[in-house]
Coordinates of C-alpha atoms in Angstrom, one line a residue:
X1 CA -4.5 7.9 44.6
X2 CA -4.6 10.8 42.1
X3 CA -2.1 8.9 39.9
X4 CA -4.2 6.4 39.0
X5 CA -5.9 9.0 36.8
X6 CA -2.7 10.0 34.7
X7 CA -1.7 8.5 31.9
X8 CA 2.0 7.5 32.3
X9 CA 2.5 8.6 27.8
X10 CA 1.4 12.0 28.2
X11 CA 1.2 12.6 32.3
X12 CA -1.9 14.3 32.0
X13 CA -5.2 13.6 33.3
X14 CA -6.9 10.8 31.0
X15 CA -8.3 12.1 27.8
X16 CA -10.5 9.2 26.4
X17 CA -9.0 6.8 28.8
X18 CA -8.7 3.1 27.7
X19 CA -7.7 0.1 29.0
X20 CA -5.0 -2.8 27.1
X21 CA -5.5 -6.7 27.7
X22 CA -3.1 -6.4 30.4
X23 CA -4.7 -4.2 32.7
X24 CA -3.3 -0.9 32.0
X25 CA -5.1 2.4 31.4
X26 CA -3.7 5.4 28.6
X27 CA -5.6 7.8 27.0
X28 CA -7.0 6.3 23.4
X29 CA -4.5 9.0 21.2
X30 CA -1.4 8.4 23.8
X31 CA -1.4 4.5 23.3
X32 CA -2.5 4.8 19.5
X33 CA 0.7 7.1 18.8
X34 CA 2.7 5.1 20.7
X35 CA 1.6 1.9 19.1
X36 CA 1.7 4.1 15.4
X37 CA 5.7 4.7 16.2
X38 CA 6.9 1.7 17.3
X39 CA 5.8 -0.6 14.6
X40 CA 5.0 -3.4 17.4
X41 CA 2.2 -3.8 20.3
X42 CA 4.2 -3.3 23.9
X43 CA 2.8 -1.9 26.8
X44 CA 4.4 1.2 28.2
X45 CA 3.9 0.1 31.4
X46 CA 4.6 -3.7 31.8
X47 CA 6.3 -4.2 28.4
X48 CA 4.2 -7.2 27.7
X49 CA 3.7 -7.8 23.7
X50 CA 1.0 -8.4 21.9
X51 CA 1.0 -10.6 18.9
X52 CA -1.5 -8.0 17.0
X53 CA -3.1 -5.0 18.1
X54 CA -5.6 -5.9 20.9
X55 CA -9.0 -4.3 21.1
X56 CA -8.7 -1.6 23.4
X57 CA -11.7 -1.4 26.4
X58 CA -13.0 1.8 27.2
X59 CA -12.2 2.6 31.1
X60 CA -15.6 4.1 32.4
X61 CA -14.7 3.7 35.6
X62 CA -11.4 6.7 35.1
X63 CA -13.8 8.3 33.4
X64 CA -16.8 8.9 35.6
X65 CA -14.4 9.2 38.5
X66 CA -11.2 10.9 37.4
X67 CA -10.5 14.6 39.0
X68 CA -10.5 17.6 37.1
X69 CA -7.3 18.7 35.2
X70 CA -5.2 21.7 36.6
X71 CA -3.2 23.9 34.9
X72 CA 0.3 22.5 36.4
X73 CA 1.3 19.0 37.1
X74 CA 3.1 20.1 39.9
X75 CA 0.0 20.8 41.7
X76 CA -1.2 17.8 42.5
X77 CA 0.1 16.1 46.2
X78 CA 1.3 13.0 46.4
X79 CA -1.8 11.1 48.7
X80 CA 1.1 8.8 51.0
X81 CA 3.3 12.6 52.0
X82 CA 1.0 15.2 51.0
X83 CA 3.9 16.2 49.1
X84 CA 3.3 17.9 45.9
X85 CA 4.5 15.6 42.8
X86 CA 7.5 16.9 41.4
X87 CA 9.2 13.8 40.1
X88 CA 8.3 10.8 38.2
X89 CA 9.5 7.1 38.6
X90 CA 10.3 6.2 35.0
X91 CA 10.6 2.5 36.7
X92 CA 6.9 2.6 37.8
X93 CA 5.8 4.8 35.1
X94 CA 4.4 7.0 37.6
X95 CA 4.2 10.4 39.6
X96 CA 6.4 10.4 42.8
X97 CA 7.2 13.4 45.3
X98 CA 10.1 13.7 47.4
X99 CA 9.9 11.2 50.0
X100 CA 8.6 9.0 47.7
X101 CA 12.2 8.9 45.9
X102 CA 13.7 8.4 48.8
X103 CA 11.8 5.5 50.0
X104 CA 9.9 3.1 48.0
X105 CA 11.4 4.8 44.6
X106 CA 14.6 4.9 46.2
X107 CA 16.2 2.5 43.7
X108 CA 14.4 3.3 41.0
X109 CA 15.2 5.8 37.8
X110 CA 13.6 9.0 39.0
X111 CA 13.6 12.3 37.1
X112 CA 12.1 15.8 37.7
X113 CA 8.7 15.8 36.5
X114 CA 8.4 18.7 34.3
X115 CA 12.1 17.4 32.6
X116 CA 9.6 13.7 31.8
X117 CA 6.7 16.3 30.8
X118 CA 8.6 17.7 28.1
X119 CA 9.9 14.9 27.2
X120 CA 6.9 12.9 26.7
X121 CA 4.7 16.2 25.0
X122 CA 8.0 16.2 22.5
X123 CA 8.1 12.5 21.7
X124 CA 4.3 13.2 20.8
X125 CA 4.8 15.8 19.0
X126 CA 7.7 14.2 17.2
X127 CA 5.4 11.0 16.6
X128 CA 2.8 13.3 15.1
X129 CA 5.9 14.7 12.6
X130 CA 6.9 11.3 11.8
X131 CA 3.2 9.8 11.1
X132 CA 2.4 12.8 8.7
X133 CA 6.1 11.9 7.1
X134 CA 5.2 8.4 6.9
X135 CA 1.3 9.1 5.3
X136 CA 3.0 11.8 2.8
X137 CA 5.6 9.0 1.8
X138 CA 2.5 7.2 1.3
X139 CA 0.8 9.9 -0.8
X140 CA 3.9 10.4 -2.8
X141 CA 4.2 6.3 -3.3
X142 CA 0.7 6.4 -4.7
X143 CA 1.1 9.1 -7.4
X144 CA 4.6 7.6 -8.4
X145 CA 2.5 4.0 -9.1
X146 CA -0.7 6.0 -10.9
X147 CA 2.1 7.8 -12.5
X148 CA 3.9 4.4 -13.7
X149 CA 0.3 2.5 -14.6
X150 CA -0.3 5.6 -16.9
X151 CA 3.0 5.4 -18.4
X152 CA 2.7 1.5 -19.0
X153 CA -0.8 1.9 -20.9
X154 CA 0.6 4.4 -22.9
X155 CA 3.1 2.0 -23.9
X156 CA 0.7 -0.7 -24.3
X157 CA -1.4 1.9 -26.1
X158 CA 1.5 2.5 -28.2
X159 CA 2.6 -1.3 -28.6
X160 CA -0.7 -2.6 -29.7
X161 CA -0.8 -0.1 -32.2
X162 CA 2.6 -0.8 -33.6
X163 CA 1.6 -4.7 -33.4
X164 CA -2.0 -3.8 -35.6
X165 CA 0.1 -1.8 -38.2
X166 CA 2.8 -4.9 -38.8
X167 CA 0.0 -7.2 -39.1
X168 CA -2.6 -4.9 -41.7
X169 CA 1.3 -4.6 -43.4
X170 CA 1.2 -8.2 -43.2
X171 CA -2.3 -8.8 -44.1
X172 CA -2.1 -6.3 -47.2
X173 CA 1.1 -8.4 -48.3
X174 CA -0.4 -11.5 -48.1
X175 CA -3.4 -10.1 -50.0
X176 CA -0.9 -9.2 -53.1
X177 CA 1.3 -12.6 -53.0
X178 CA -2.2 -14.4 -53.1
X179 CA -3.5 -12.5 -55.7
X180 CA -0.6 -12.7 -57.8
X181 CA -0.4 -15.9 -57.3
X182 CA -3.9 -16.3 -58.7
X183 CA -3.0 -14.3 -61.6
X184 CA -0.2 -16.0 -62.5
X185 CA -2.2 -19.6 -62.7
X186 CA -5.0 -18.3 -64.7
X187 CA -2.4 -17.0 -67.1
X188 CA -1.1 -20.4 -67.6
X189 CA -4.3 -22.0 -67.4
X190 CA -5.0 -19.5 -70.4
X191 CA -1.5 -20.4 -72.5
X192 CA -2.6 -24.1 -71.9
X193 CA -5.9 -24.0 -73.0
X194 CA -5.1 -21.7 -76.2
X195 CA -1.9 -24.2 -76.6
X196 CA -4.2 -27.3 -76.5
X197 CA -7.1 -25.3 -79.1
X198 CA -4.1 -24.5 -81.5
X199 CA -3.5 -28.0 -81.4
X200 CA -6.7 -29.7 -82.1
X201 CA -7.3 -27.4 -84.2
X202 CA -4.1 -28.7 -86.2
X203 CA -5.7 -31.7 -85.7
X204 CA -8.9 -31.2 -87.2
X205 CA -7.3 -30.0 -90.5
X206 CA -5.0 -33.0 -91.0
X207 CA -8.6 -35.5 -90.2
X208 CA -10.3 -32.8 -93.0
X209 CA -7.4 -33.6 -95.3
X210 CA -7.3 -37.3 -94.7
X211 CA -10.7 -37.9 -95.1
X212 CA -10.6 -35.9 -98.7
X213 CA -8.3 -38.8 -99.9
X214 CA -10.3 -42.2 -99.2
X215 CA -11.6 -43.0 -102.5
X216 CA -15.6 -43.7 -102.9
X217 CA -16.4 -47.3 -103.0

């Protein structure tokens, strides 16, 4: 059947056409998007989920085999009527025509084709508006943090400065105290020492004086 070689995302012919762990086929960009938008790994198709993205296969089998695009969706038959296929089976995910609605669709949630075309190319397109929104959110989250690191080494900048000033003001005060310090102990060292020469030299005098008055034997 010609359906087998639309994907059910874009309901176009395959472009790229791969293949998810549980068997279904959509073109690489169609599941990629669709994966990109809704932040979790569901098939389209089956709704199974996926724990983390799985490692999509590359179908060669759509793509040695698949028939050539044409222009309008509704050109293609429907294979079971040979009805063209003007609806799709949003149940099945797939391309139905008249009869087929009426039959084995007939319980199923079926809209006009081109109404699901639409649809589907604006939900793409709206994915691709929302992806470039959510990279330049990105972009703009990356200059606000290079923005905010050269802002904090400015400060640091600033702060080790301020912190190598208050200790050279520290150092330079410690310097004085010390040296006055010295001073101020030499200068006493000096009143002692000149104190304690005064003194002997008293002393002295008084021996001199003492010794003048032992008589001679």
């Amino acid at each position: 059947a010609k359906n087998q070689f639309l994907c059910s995302i874009c309901l176009d012919v395959f472009t790229d056409p791969v293949s998810t762990p549980c068997g279904h086929n959509f073109c690489k960009t169609c599941i990629t998007k669709h994966w990109d938008k809704n932040y979790k790994c569901q098939c389209p198709n089956c709704k199974k989920t996926f724990n983390t993205r799985p490692e999509l296969q590359v179908n060669t089998f759509i793509s040695e085999t698949r028939i050539d695009p044409v222009e309008n969706l509704e050109d293609r038959m429907c294979t079971k009527h040979n009805k063209l296929l003007e609806l799709f089976c949003k149940t099945d995910q797939m391309c139905v025509c008249m009869l087929c609605s009426i039959s084995d669709h007939k319980t199923h949630d079926v809209v006009p084709l081109k109404e699901e075309y639409e649809g589907k190319k604006a939900e793409l397109g709206k994915t691709d508006a929302e992806i470039q929104q959510m990279i330049q959110k990105r972009r703009l989250k990356i200059e606000e943090m290079k923005r905010s690191v050269e802002l904090s080494k400015k400060d640091a900048d600033r702060e080790i400065a301020a912190g190598v000033q208050v200790f050279r003001a520290l150092k330079e005060s410690v310097e004085r105290s010390q040296a006055e310090v010295i001073d101020t102990i030499k200068e006493k060292q000096r009143e002692t020492e000149k104190q304690a020469e005064g003194f002997i030299k008293e002393l002295e005098q008084e021996i001199s004086e003492l010794e003048k008055r032992i008589l001679p034997h």
